[in-house]
Coordinates of C-alpha atoms and ligand atoms in Angstrom, one line a residue:
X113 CA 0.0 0.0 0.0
X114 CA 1.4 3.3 -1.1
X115 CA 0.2 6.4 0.0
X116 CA 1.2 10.1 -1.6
X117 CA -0.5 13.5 -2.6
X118 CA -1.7 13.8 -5.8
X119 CA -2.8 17.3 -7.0
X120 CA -3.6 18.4 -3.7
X121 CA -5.2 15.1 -2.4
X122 CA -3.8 12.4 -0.7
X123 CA -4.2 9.2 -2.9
X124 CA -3.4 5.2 -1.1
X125 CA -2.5 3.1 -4.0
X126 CA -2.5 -0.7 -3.5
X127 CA -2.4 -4.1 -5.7
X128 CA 0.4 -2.7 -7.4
X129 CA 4.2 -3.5 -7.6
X130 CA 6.5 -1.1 -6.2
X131 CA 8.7 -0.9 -8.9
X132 CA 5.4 0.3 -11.0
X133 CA 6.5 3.5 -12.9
X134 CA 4.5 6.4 -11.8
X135 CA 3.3 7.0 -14.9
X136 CA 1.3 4.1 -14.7
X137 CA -0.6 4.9 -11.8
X138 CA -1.2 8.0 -12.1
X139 CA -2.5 7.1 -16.0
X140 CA -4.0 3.9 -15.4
X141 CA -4.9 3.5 -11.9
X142 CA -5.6 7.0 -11.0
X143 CA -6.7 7.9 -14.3
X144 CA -5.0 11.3 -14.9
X145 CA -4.4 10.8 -18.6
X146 CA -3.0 14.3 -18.9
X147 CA 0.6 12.7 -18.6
X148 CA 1.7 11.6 -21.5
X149 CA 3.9 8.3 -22.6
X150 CA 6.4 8.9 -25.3
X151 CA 10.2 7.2 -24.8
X152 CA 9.4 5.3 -22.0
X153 CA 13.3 6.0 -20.9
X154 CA 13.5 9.4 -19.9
X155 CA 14.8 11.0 -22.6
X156 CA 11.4 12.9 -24.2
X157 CA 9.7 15.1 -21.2
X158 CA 6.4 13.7 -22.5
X159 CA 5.8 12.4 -18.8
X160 CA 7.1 15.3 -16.6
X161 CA 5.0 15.6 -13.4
X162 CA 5.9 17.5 -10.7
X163 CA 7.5 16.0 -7.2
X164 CA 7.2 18.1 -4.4
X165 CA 7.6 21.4 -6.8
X166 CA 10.4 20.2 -8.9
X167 CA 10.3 18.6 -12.7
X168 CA 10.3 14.9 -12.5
X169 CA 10.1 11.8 -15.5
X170 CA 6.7 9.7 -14.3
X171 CA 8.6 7.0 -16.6
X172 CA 11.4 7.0 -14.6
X173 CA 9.9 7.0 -10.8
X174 CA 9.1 3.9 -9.1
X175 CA 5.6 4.3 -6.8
X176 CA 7.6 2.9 -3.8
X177 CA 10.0 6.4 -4.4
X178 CA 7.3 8.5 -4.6
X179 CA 5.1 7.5 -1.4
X180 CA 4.9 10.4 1.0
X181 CA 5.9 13.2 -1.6
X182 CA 3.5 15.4 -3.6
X183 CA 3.0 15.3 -7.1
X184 CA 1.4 17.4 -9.5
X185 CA 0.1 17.1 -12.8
X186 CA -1.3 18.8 -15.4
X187 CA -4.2 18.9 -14.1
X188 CA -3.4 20.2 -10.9
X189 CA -1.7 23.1 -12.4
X190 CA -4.7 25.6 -11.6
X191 CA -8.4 25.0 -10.7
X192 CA -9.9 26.3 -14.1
X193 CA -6.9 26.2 -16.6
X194 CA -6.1 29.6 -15.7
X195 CA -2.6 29.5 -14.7
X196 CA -0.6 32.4 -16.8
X197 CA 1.3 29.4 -18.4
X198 CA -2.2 27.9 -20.0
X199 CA -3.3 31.9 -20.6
X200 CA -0.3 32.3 -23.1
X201 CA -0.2 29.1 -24.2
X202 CA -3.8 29.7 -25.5
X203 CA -3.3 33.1 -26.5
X204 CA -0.1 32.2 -28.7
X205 CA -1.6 29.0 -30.1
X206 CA 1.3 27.3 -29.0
X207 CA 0.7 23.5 -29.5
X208 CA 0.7 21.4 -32.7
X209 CA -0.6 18.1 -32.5
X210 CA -0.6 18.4 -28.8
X211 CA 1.3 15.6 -27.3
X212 CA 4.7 16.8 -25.8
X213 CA 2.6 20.0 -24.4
X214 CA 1.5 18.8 -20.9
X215 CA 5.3 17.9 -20.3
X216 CA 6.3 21.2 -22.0
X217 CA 4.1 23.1 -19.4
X218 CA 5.2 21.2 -16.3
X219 CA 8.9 21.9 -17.2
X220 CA 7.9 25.6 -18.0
X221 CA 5.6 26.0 -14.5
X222 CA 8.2 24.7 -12.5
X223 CA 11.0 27.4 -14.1
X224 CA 8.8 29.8 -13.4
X225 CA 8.3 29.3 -10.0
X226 CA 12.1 29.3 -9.1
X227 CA 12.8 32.4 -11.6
X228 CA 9.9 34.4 -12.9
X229 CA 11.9 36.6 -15.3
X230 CA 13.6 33.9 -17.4
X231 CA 16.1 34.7 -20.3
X232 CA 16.0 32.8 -23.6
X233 CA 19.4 31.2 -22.3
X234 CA 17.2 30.0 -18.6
X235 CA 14.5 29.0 -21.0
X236 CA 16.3 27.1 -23.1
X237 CA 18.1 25.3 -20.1
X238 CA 14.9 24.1 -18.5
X239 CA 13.2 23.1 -21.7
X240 CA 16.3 21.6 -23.2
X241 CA 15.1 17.8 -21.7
X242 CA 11.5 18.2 -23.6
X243 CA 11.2 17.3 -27.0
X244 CA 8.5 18.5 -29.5
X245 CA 8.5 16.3 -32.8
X246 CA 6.1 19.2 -33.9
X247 CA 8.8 21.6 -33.6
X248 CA 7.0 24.4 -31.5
X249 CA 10.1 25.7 -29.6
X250 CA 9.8 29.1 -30.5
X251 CA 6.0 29.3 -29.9
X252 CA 7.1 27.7 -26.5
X253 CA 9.7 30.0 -25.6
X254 CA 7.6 33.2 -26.9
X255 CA 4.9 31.9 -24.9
X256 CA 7.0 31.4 -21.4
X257 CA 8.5 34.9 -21.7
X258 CA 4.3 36.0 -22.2
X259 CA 3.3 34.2 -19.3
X260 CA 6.3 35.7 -16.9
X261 CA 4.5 39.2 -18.4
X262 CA 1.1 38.4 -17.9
X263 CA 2.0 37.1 -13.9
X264 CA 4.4 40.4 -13.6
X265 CA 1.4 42.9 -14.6
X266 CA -0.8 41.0 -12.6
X267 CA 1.0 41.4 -9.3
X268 CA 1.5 45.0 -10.2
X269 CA -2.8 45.4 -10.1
X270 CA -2.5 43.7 -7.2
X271 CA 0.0 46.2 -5.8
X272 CA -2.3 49.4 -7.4
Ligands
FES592 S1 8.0 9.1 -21.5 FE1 9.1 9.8 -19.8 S2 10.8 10.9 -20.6 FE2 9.8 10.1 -22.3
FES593 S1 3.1 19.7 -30.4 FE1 3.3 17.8 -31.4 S2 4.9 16.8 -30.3 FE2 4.9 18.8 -29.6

């Protein structure tokens, strides 16, 4: 029986092997079929979750590593899909077919929380480890640095 948080809930998993990539849990058992599978080795980003706040590979965690810790997916991101992240993304029409852009977001949220004002150079650092066969980098990137703006203007109303 593992126990851990899973968007803000706690979550007891049993009936499963320990060695049991997260991935699988959280996509078959707990049915959050935001993450996505795409190498399978940790190489693609497709699966990126968050562990207690940082970037993490689903594919690569074993349940028995993560029980106790928090994880968040995609869907945890905000309530209503209104984190500045999924704003820009939106407004800049940044996916193609789709499928990398869960990971893509997780990787971006998780910059932006440690450094809110990111440079091309800090963007291209914490992206570099998701790949997009689509080839929507620069949508991506444009749409990180619009999402840092739209959270900077808000906490300046905020400050009004
Ligand atoms: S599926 Fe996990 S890194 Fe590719
Ligand atoms: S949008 Fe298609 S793989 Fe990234």
């Amino acid at each position: 029986m593992f126990k851990f948080q899973v968007n803000g809930q706690m979550r007891i998993v049993g009936d499963v092997s320990p060695d049991t990539p997260l991935l699988w849990v959280l996509r078959d058992h707990l049915k959050f079929k935001g993450v996505k599978f795409g190498c399978g080795g940790g190489f693609c980003g497709a699966c990126t979750v968050h562990l207690d706040g940082q970037p993490a590979r689903a594919c690569q965690l074993p349940l028995a590593a993560v029980a106790g810790h928090r994880i968040t997916t995609i869907e945890g991101l905000s309530p209503d899909g209104s984190h500045p992240l999924q704003r820009a993304w939106v407004e800049l029409d940044v996916p193609q077919c789709g499928y990398c852009q869960s990971g893509q977001l997780m990787s971006a949220a998780a910059l932006l929380a440690q450094n809110p004002h990111p440079t091309d150079a800090d963007i291209d650092a914490a992206m570099s480890g998701n790949i997009c066969r689509c080839g929507t980098y620069g949508r991506i990137r444009r749409a990180i640095h619009h999402a840092a703006q739209i959270s900077a203007d808000a906490t300046a109303k905020q400050g009004d």
